[in-house]
């Protein structure tokens, strides 16, 4: 009797020992919760308002998702190194104005106007990275300065008025559909896949995690942390400018009124909701994309439900607060087990 029941108990125990860690790891994976939240919010809104799941509304969300998603990925790359970039929204708005000015006022072809603006944005990112790594300036302060300067530059160039008459190349990029899918959404998907491949399939990407997780250990391991930090700040600024191309193409005019204002908060919220740790070294692209999708679903859902727009920031702020709290609790739990 004992010999017949012992193997069964061993099999059950072995199976349990295999399953429990898997279930525990699944429960502790931030992406699972945020993806489930996306599905739940979408289904609830679609059942309440059938037009929410309509093609027109989904296409509109696709345009918005691409704009916010690009700066969210750039912001997340910086956060992974243990930094922060408060300038992504303001730099996006300034890029919109710079491209418009170069194209309309300076007479540059759209492609050249884009390249010059990207070069300026890349230089801004380089300054951020060097200030953080060489001068040891706090990232918060460095990027806050750029945030303020960028807004000033935008108003100085336009004097508060819009720049009209931009080239058709911008609208081709910002308003084109490919098989009923917005081109900006496809561009965002390509960037997300490229970022995923870099972080999870390259040695340089693993170095980014190492630098953000434990800078001293990374230094002792021979990793050039400063190089990785600088490259991430440059990438963040370039993605902000690239998102500006899509925004300009969608609007059709270089507007200085509210473009990019507060978008850095949405980018940080998408990153944190998606599981990116604010202290660096933890987070994946899947979570970042899911966090951006969740914010867009909430934002668009509130509009679809005709809820007063004044409450939008309240809801998004509460979601961000919950995400930050969850991030701290998760970090404390990991530290306690370690």
Short mmCIF file of C-alpha atoms in Angstrom, two decimals:
data_model
loop_
_atom_site.label_atom_id
_atom_site.label_comp_id
_atom_site.label_asym_id
_atom_site.label_seq_id
_atom_site.Cartn_x
_atom_site.Cartn_y
_atom_site.Cartn_z
CA UNK A 1 0.00 0.00 0.00
CA UNK A 2 2.77 2.32 0.92
CA UNK A 3 4.76 1.41 -2.16
CA UNK A 4 1.78 2.05 -4.41
CA UNK A 5 0.86 5.42 -2.97
CA UNK A 6 4.37 6.85 -2.53
CA UNK A 7 5.05 7.45 -6.24
CA UNK A 8 1.70 9.19 -6.64
CA UNK A 9 2.46 11.53 -3.77
CA UNK A 10 5.90 12.20 -5.19
CA UNK A 11 4.43 13.01 -8.61
CA UNK A 12 1.90 15.35 -7.08
CA UNK A 13 4.57 17.05 -5.00
CA UNK A 14 6.90 17.33 -7.96
CA UNK A 15 4.13 18.75 -10.09
CA UNK A 16 3.21 21.19 -7.38
CA UNK A 17 6.80 22.26 -6.96
CA UNK A 18 7.01 22.94 -10.68
CA UNK A 19 3.70 24.73 -10.91
CA UNK A 20 3.98 26.94 -7.85
CA UNK A 21 7.13 28.75 -8.96
CA UNK A 22 5.65 29.21 -12.44
CA UNK A 23 2.43 30.62 -11.03
CA UNK A 24 4.39 32.80 -8.64
CA UNK A 25 6.57 34.14 -11.43
CA UNK A 26 3.49 34.74 -13.55
CA UNK A 27 1.79 36.65 -10.74
CA UNK A 28 4.90 38.73 -10.15
CA UNK A 29 5.31 39.65 -13.83
CA UNK A 30 4.03 43.24 -14.24
CA UNK A 31 2.99 42.68 -17.86
CA UNK A 32 0.33 40.14 -16.91
CA UNK A 33 -1.63 42.59 -14.81
CA UNK A 34 -1.48 45.49 -17.23
CA UNK A 35 -2.36 43.32 -20.25
CA UNK A 36 -5.33 41.89 -18.34
CA UNK A 37 -6.36 45.44 -17.42
CA UNK A 38 -6.23 46.46 -21.09
CA UNK A 39 -8.50 43.58 -22.06
CA UNK A 40 -10.93 44.26 -19.21
CA UNK A 41 -11.16 48.01 -19.93
CA UNK A 42 -11.60 47.45 -23.67
CA UNK A 43 -14.34 44.84 -23.22
CA UNK A 44 -16.18 46.95 -20.64
CA UNK A 45 -16.13 50.06 -22.81
CA UNK A 46 -17.06 48.14 -25.96
CA UNK A 47 -20.08 46.59 -24.20
CA UNK A 48 -21.21 49.95 -22.83
CA UNK A 49 -20.58 51.92 -26.03
CA UNK A 50 -20.53 49.82 -29.23
CA UNK A 51 -19.03 52.77 -31.13
CA UNK A 52 -15.91 52.48 -28.97
CA UNK A 53 -14.90 49.31 -30.84
CA UNK A 54 -15.79 50.80 -34.22
CA UNK A 55 -13.18 51.12 -36.94
CA UNK A 56 -13.15 54.92 -36.89
CA UNK A 57 -12.54 55.13 -33.16
CA UNK A 58 -9.91 52.39 -33.21
CA UNK A 59 -8.07 54.16 -36.01
CA UNK A 60 -8.13 57.39 -34.03
CA UNK A 61 -6.72 55.58 -31.01
CA UNK A 62 -4.03 54.15 -33.28
CA UNK A 63 -2.84 57.65 -34.19
CA UNK A 64 -2.81 58.74 -30.54
CA UNK A 65 -1.11 55.54 -29.41
CA UNK A 66 1.75 56.06 -31.86
CA UNK A 67 2.40 59.60 -30.64
CA UNK A 68 2.36 58.78 -26.94
CA UNK A 69 3.99 55.40 -27.44
CA UNK A 70 7.12 56.73 -29.11
CA UNK A 71 7.93 59.14 -26.31
CA UNK A 72 6.99 56.48 -23.74
CA UNK A 73 9.60 54.13 -25.19
CA UNK A 74 12.22 56.89 -25.19
CA UNK A 75 11.35 57.85 -21.62
CA UNK A 76 11.50 54.23 -20.51
CA UNK A 77 14.97 53.71 -21.98
CA UNK A 78 16.24 56.60 -19.88
CA UNK A 79 14.45 55.35 -16.74
CA UNK A 80 16.04 51.93 -17.21
CA UNK A 81 19.45 53.57 -16.74
CA UNK A 82 18.28 55.08 -13.46
CA UNK A 83 17.55 58.53 -14.91
CA UNK A 84 14.52 60.58 -15.92
CA UNK A 85 13.72 62.81 -18.90
CA UNK A 86 11.23 65.58 -18.21
CA UNK A 87 11.81 67.22 -21.57
CA UNK A 88 10.20 64.67 -23.92
CA UNK A 89 6.88 66.50 -24.20
CA UNK A 90 8.33 69.99 -24.55
CA UNK A 91 10.96 68.75 -27.02
CA UNK A 92 8.22 67.17 -29.11
CA UNK A 93 6.36 70.48 -29.24
CA UNK A 94 9.54 72.37 -30.14
CA UNK A 95 10.35 69.83 -32.86
CA UNK A 96 6.93 70.46 -34.42
CA UNK A 97 7.68 74.19 -34.57
CA UNK A 98 11.26 73.75 -35.78
CA UNK A 99 10.22 71.50 -38.65
CA UNK A 100 7.45 73.91 -39.62
CA UNK A 101 9.81 76.90 -39.46
CA UNK A 102 12.57 75.21 -41.44
CA UNK A 103 10.08 74.11 -44.09
CA UNK A 104 7.94 77.25 -44.43
CA UNK A 105 10.08 80.17 -43.28
CA UNK A 106 13.56 78.89 -44.20
CA UNK A 107 12.35 77.21 -47.38
CA UNK A 108 13.94 73.82 -46.71
CA UNK A 109 12.42 70.71 -48.30
CA UNK A 110 10.40 68.64 -45.79
CA UNK A 111 12.95 65.82 -45.68
CA UNK A 112 15.80 68.22 -44.98
CA UNK A 113 13.73 70.06 -42.37
CA UNK A 114 13.14 66.73 -40.65
CA UNK A 115 16.82 65.78 -40.73
CA UNK A 116 17.93 69.13 -39.32
CA UNK A 117 15.36 68.91 -36.52
CA UNK A 118 16.43 65.35 -35.69
CA UNK A 119 20.05 66.52 -35.56
CA UNK A 120 19.10 69.29 -33.11
CA UNK A 121 17.12 66.87 -30.97
CA UNK A 122 19.99 64.39 -30.97
CA UNK A 123 22.34 67.14 -29.84
CA UNK A 124 19.99 68.00 -26.98
CA UNK A 125 20.02 64.36 -25.92
CA UNK A 126 23.82 64.32 -26.10
CA UNK A 127 23.97 67.37 -23.81
CA UNK A 128 21.63 65.63 -21.37
CA UNK A 129 23.76 62.51 -21.31
CA UNK A 130 27.06 64.35 -20.90
CA UNK A 131 25.68 66.59 -18.18
CA UNK A 132 24.48 63.53 -16.24
CA UNK A 133 27.57 61.37 -16.74
CA UNK A 134 30.43 63.90 -16.87
CA UNK A 135 29.17 66.73 -14.70
CA UNK A 136 27.21 64.44 -12.37
CA UNK A 137 24.18 66.70 -12.59
CA UNK A 138 20.84 65.25 -11.46
CA UNK A 139 18.80 64.10 -14.50
CA UNK A 140 15.72 65.79 -13.05
CA UNK A 141 17.45 69.18 -13.06
CA UNK A 142 19.10 68.81 -16.47
CA UNK A 143 15.95 67.81 -18.31
CA UNK A 144 13.84 70.33 -16.39
CA UNK A 145 16.08 73.07 -17.78
CA UNK A 146 15.51 71.74 -21.31
CA UNK A 147 11.78 71.54 -20.62
CA UNK A 148 11.71 75.24 -19.74
CA UNK A 149 14.03 76.34 -22.56
CA UNK A 150 12.14 74.31 -25.17
CA UNK A 151 8.86 75.93 -24.26
CA UNK A 152 10.49 79.35 -24.45
CA UNK A 153 12.00 78.59 -27.86
CA UNK A 154 8.62 77.48 -29.17
CA UNK A 155 6.94 80.73 -28.13
CA UNK A 156 9.87 82.85 -29.31
CA UNK A 157 9.77 81.39 -32.82
CA UNK A 158 6.03 81.56 -33.30
CA UNK A 159 5.03 84.47 -31.03
CA UNK A 160 2.06 82.28 -30.12
CA UNK A 161 0.77 81.91 -33.70
CA UNK A 162 0.62 78.82 -35.89
CA UNK A 163 2.84 78.21 -38.93
CA UNK A 164 0.80 77.18 -41.96
CA UNK A 165 1.66 75.97 -45.45
CA UNK A 166 3.84 72.97 -44.52
CA UNK A 167 4.81 70.42 -47.17
CA UNK A 168 2.70 67.41 -48.04
CA UNK A 169 5.40 64.98 -46.92
CA UNK A 170 4.39 65.54 -43.31
CA UNK A 171 0.73 64.69 -43.95
CA UNK A 172 1.83 61.61 -45.90
CA UNK A 173 3.61 60.37 -42.80
CA UNK A 174 1.00 61.45 -40.28
CA UNK A 175 -2.28 60.62 -42.03
CA UNK A 176 -1.63 57.66 -44.33
CA UNK A 177 -3.30 54.27 -43.89
CA UNK A 178 -1.83 50.91 -44.84
CA UNK A 179 -4.60 48.30 -45.21
CA UNK A 180 -6.83 50.48 -42.98
CA UNK A 181 -4.10 50.61 -40.33
CA UNK A 182 -2.67 54.07 -39.56
CA UNK A 183 0.92 54.35 -40.78
CA UNK A 184 2.02 56.00 -37.48
CA UNK A 185 0.79 52.91 -35.61
CA UNK A 186 2.89 50.68 -37.87
CA UNK A 187 5.91 52.92 -37.27
CA UNK A 188 5.34 52.67 -33.53
CA UNK A 189 5.15 48.87 -33.77
CA UNK A 190 8.44 48.76 -35.69
CA UNK A 191 10.14 50.99 -33.10
CA UNK A 192 8.75 48.86 -30.27
CA UNK A 193 10.06 45.65 -31.86
CA UNK A 194 13.45 47.27 -32.46
CA UNK A 195 13.60 48.42 -28.83
CA UNK A 196 12.59 44.94 -27.64
CA UNK A 197 15.30 43.33 -29.75
CA UNK A 198 17.92 45.79 -28.49
CA UNK A 199 17.07 45.34 -24.81
CA UNK A 200 16.52 41.59 -24.74
CA UNK A 201 18.64 40.21 -27.55
CA UNK A 202 21.81 42.32 -27.57
CA UNK A 203 24.76 42.63 -25.23
CA UNK A 204 24.42 46.44 -25.22
CA UNK A 205 20.79 46.11 -24.13
CA UNK A 206 21.73 43.89 -21.21
CA UNK A 207 24.32 46.49 -20.26
CA UNK A 208 21.56 49.09 -20.01
CA UNK A 209 19.81 46.94 -17.41
CA UNK A 210 23.09 46.39 -15.59
CA UNK A 211 23.89 50.10 -15.43
CA UNK A 212 20.42 50.96 -14.14
CA UNK A 213 20.25 48.06 -11.69
CA UNK A 214 23.67 48.44 -10.06
CA UNK A 215 26.01 51.08 -11.53
CA UNK A 216 28.94 50.13 -9.29
CA UNK A 217 28.71 46.44 -10.14
CA UNK A 218 28.46 47.33 -13.82
CA UNK A 219 31.60 49.47 -13.53
CA UNK A 220 33.50 46.69 -11.82
CA UNK A 221 32.39 44.34 -14.59
CA UNK A 222 34.02 46.62 -17.15
CA UNK A 223 30.81 48.07 -18.59
CA UNK A 224 31.09 51.62 -19.84
CA UNK A 225 28.01 52.88 -18.10
CA UNK A 226 28.40 56.47 -19.24
CA UNK A 227 28.27 55.42 -22.87
CA UNK A 228 25.03 53.53 -22.34
CA UNK A 229 23.46 56.41 -20.39
CA UNK A 230 24.38 58.97 -23.06
CA UNK A 231 23.03 56.77 -25.86
CA UNK A 232 19.70 56.35 -24.09
CA UNK A 233 19.27 60.10 -23.60
CA UNK A 234 20.04 60.65 -27.28
CA UNK A 235 17.51 57.98 -28.26
CA UNK A 236 14.86 59.53 -26.04
CA UNK A 237 15.31 62.96 -27.64
CA UNK A 238 15.30 61.51 -31.15
CA UNK A 239 12.07 59.62 -30.49
CA UNK A 240 10.49 62.82 -29.17
CA UNK A 241 11.39 64.61 -32.39
CA UNK A 242 10.22 61.65 -34.46
CA UNK A 243 6.88 61.69 -32.66
CA UNK A 244 6.76 65.41 -33.51
CA UNK A 245 6.87 64.48 -37.21
CA UNK A 246 3.73 62.39 -36.80
CA UNK A 247 1.99 65.09 -34.75
CA UNK A 248 2.79 67.76 -37.34
CA UNK A 249 1.58 65.55 -40.17
CA UNK A 250 -1.66 64.90 -38.37
CA UNK A 251 -2.37 68.54 -37.46
CA UNK A 252 -1.23 70.03 -40.76
CA UNK A 253 0.05 73.20 -39.08
CA UNK A 254 2.89 74.08 -36.73
CA UNK A 255 0.91 74.98 -33.64
CA UNK A 256 2.45 76.29 -30.44
CA UNK A 257 -0.71 75.91 -28.37
CA UNK A 258 -0.53 72.98 -25.99
CA UNK A 259 1.30 70.53 -28.25
CA UNK A 260 3.33 68.19 -26.07
CA UNK A 261 2.41 69.94 -22.83
CA UNK A 262 2.13 67.37 -20.06
CA UNK A 263 2.99 64.49 -22.37
CA UNK A 264 6.08 63.69 -20.32
CA UNK A 265 3.78 62.73 -17.45
CA UNK A 266 1.86 60.35 -19.71
CA UNK A 267 5.15 58.85 -20.89
CA UNK A 268 6.35 58.30 -17.32
CA UNK A 269 2.94 56.90 -16.35
CA UNK A 270 2.96 54.43 -19.27
CA UNK A 271 6.44 53.26 -18.27
CA UNK A 272 5.62 52.79 -14.59
CA UNK A 273 2.25 51.16 -15.27
CA UNK A 274 4.05 48.80 -17.63
CA UNK A 275 6.42 47.65 -14.90
CA UNK A 276 9.45 49.90 -15.40
CA UNK A 277 11.06 50.58 -12.03
CA UNK A 278 11.69 54.24 -11.29
CA UNK A 279 15.04 53.34 -9.74
CA UNK A 280 16.20 51.71 -12.98
CA UNK A 281 17.25 48.29 -14.16
CA UNK A 282 13.82 46.70 -14.43
CA UNK A 283 11.13 46.76 -17.11
CA UNK A 284 10.35 45.38 -20.55
CA UNK A 285 9.02 46.75 -23.81
CA UNK A 286 5.91 44.57 -23.67
CA UNK A 287 4.87 46.22 -20.43
CA UNK A 288 5.65 49.69 -21.75
CA UNK A 289 3.48 49.13 -24.82
CA UNK A 290 0.70 47.67 -22.67
CA UNK A 291 0.93 50.63 -20.28
CA UNK A 292 0.58 53.04 -23.19
CA UNK A 293 -2.39 51.11 -24.54
CA UNK A 294 -4.09 51.15 -21.13
CA UNK A 295 -3.68 54.91 -20.79
CA UNK A 296 -5.05 55.45 -24.29
CA UNK A 297 -8.03 53.19 -23.57
CA UNK A 298 -8.80 55.11 -20.40
CA UNK A 299 -8.35 58.50 -22.04
CA UNK A 300 -10.41 57.63 -25.10
CA UNK A 301 -12.97 55.77 -23.01
CA UNK A 302 -13.64 58.79 -20.83
CA UNK A 303 -14.20 60.84 -23.98
CA UNK A 304 -16.48 58.20 -25.49
CA UNK A 305 -18.52 58.07 -22.30
CA UNK A 306 -18.81 61.87 -22.51
CA UNK A 307 -17.29 62.35 -19.08
CA UNK A 308 -16.15 65.87 -18.31
CA UNK A 309 -12.57 66.29 -19.54
CA UNK A 310 -11.68 67.96 -16.25
CA UNK A 311 -11.86 64.53 -14.64
CA UNK A 312 -9.46 62.92 -17.12
CA UNK A 313 -6.32 64.06 -15.34
CA UNK A 314 -7.81 62.99 -12.01
CA UNK A 315 -8.35 59.45 -13.28
CA UNK A 316 -4.95 59.25 -14.98
CA UNK A 317 -3.29 60.65 -11.85
CA UNK A 318 -4.94 58.00 -9.70
CA UNK A 319 -3.84 55.28 -12.12
CA UNK A 320 -0.27 56.60 -11.97
CA UNK A 321 -0.39 56.72 -8.18
CA UNK A 322 -1.55 53.11 -8.03
CA UNK A 323 1.17 52.06 -10.46
CA UNK A 324 3.91 53.78 -8.44
CA UNK A 325 2.58 52.21 -5.24
CA UNK A 326 2.57 48.79 -6.88
CA UNK A 327 6.11 49.38 -8.13
CA UNK A 328 7.35 50.18 -4.62
CA UNK A 329 5.54 47.21 -3.07
CA UNK A 330 6.93 44.90 -5.75
CA UNK A 331 10.46 46.22 -5.20
CA UNK A 332 10.12 45.76 -1.44
CA UNK A 333 8.87 42.22 -1.92
CA UNK A 334 11.79 41.36 -4.20
CA UNK A 335 14.28 42.92 -1.78
CA UNK A 336 12.80 40.99 1.14
CA UNK A 337 13.09 37.68 -0.72
CA UNK A 338 16.62 38.55 -1.79
#
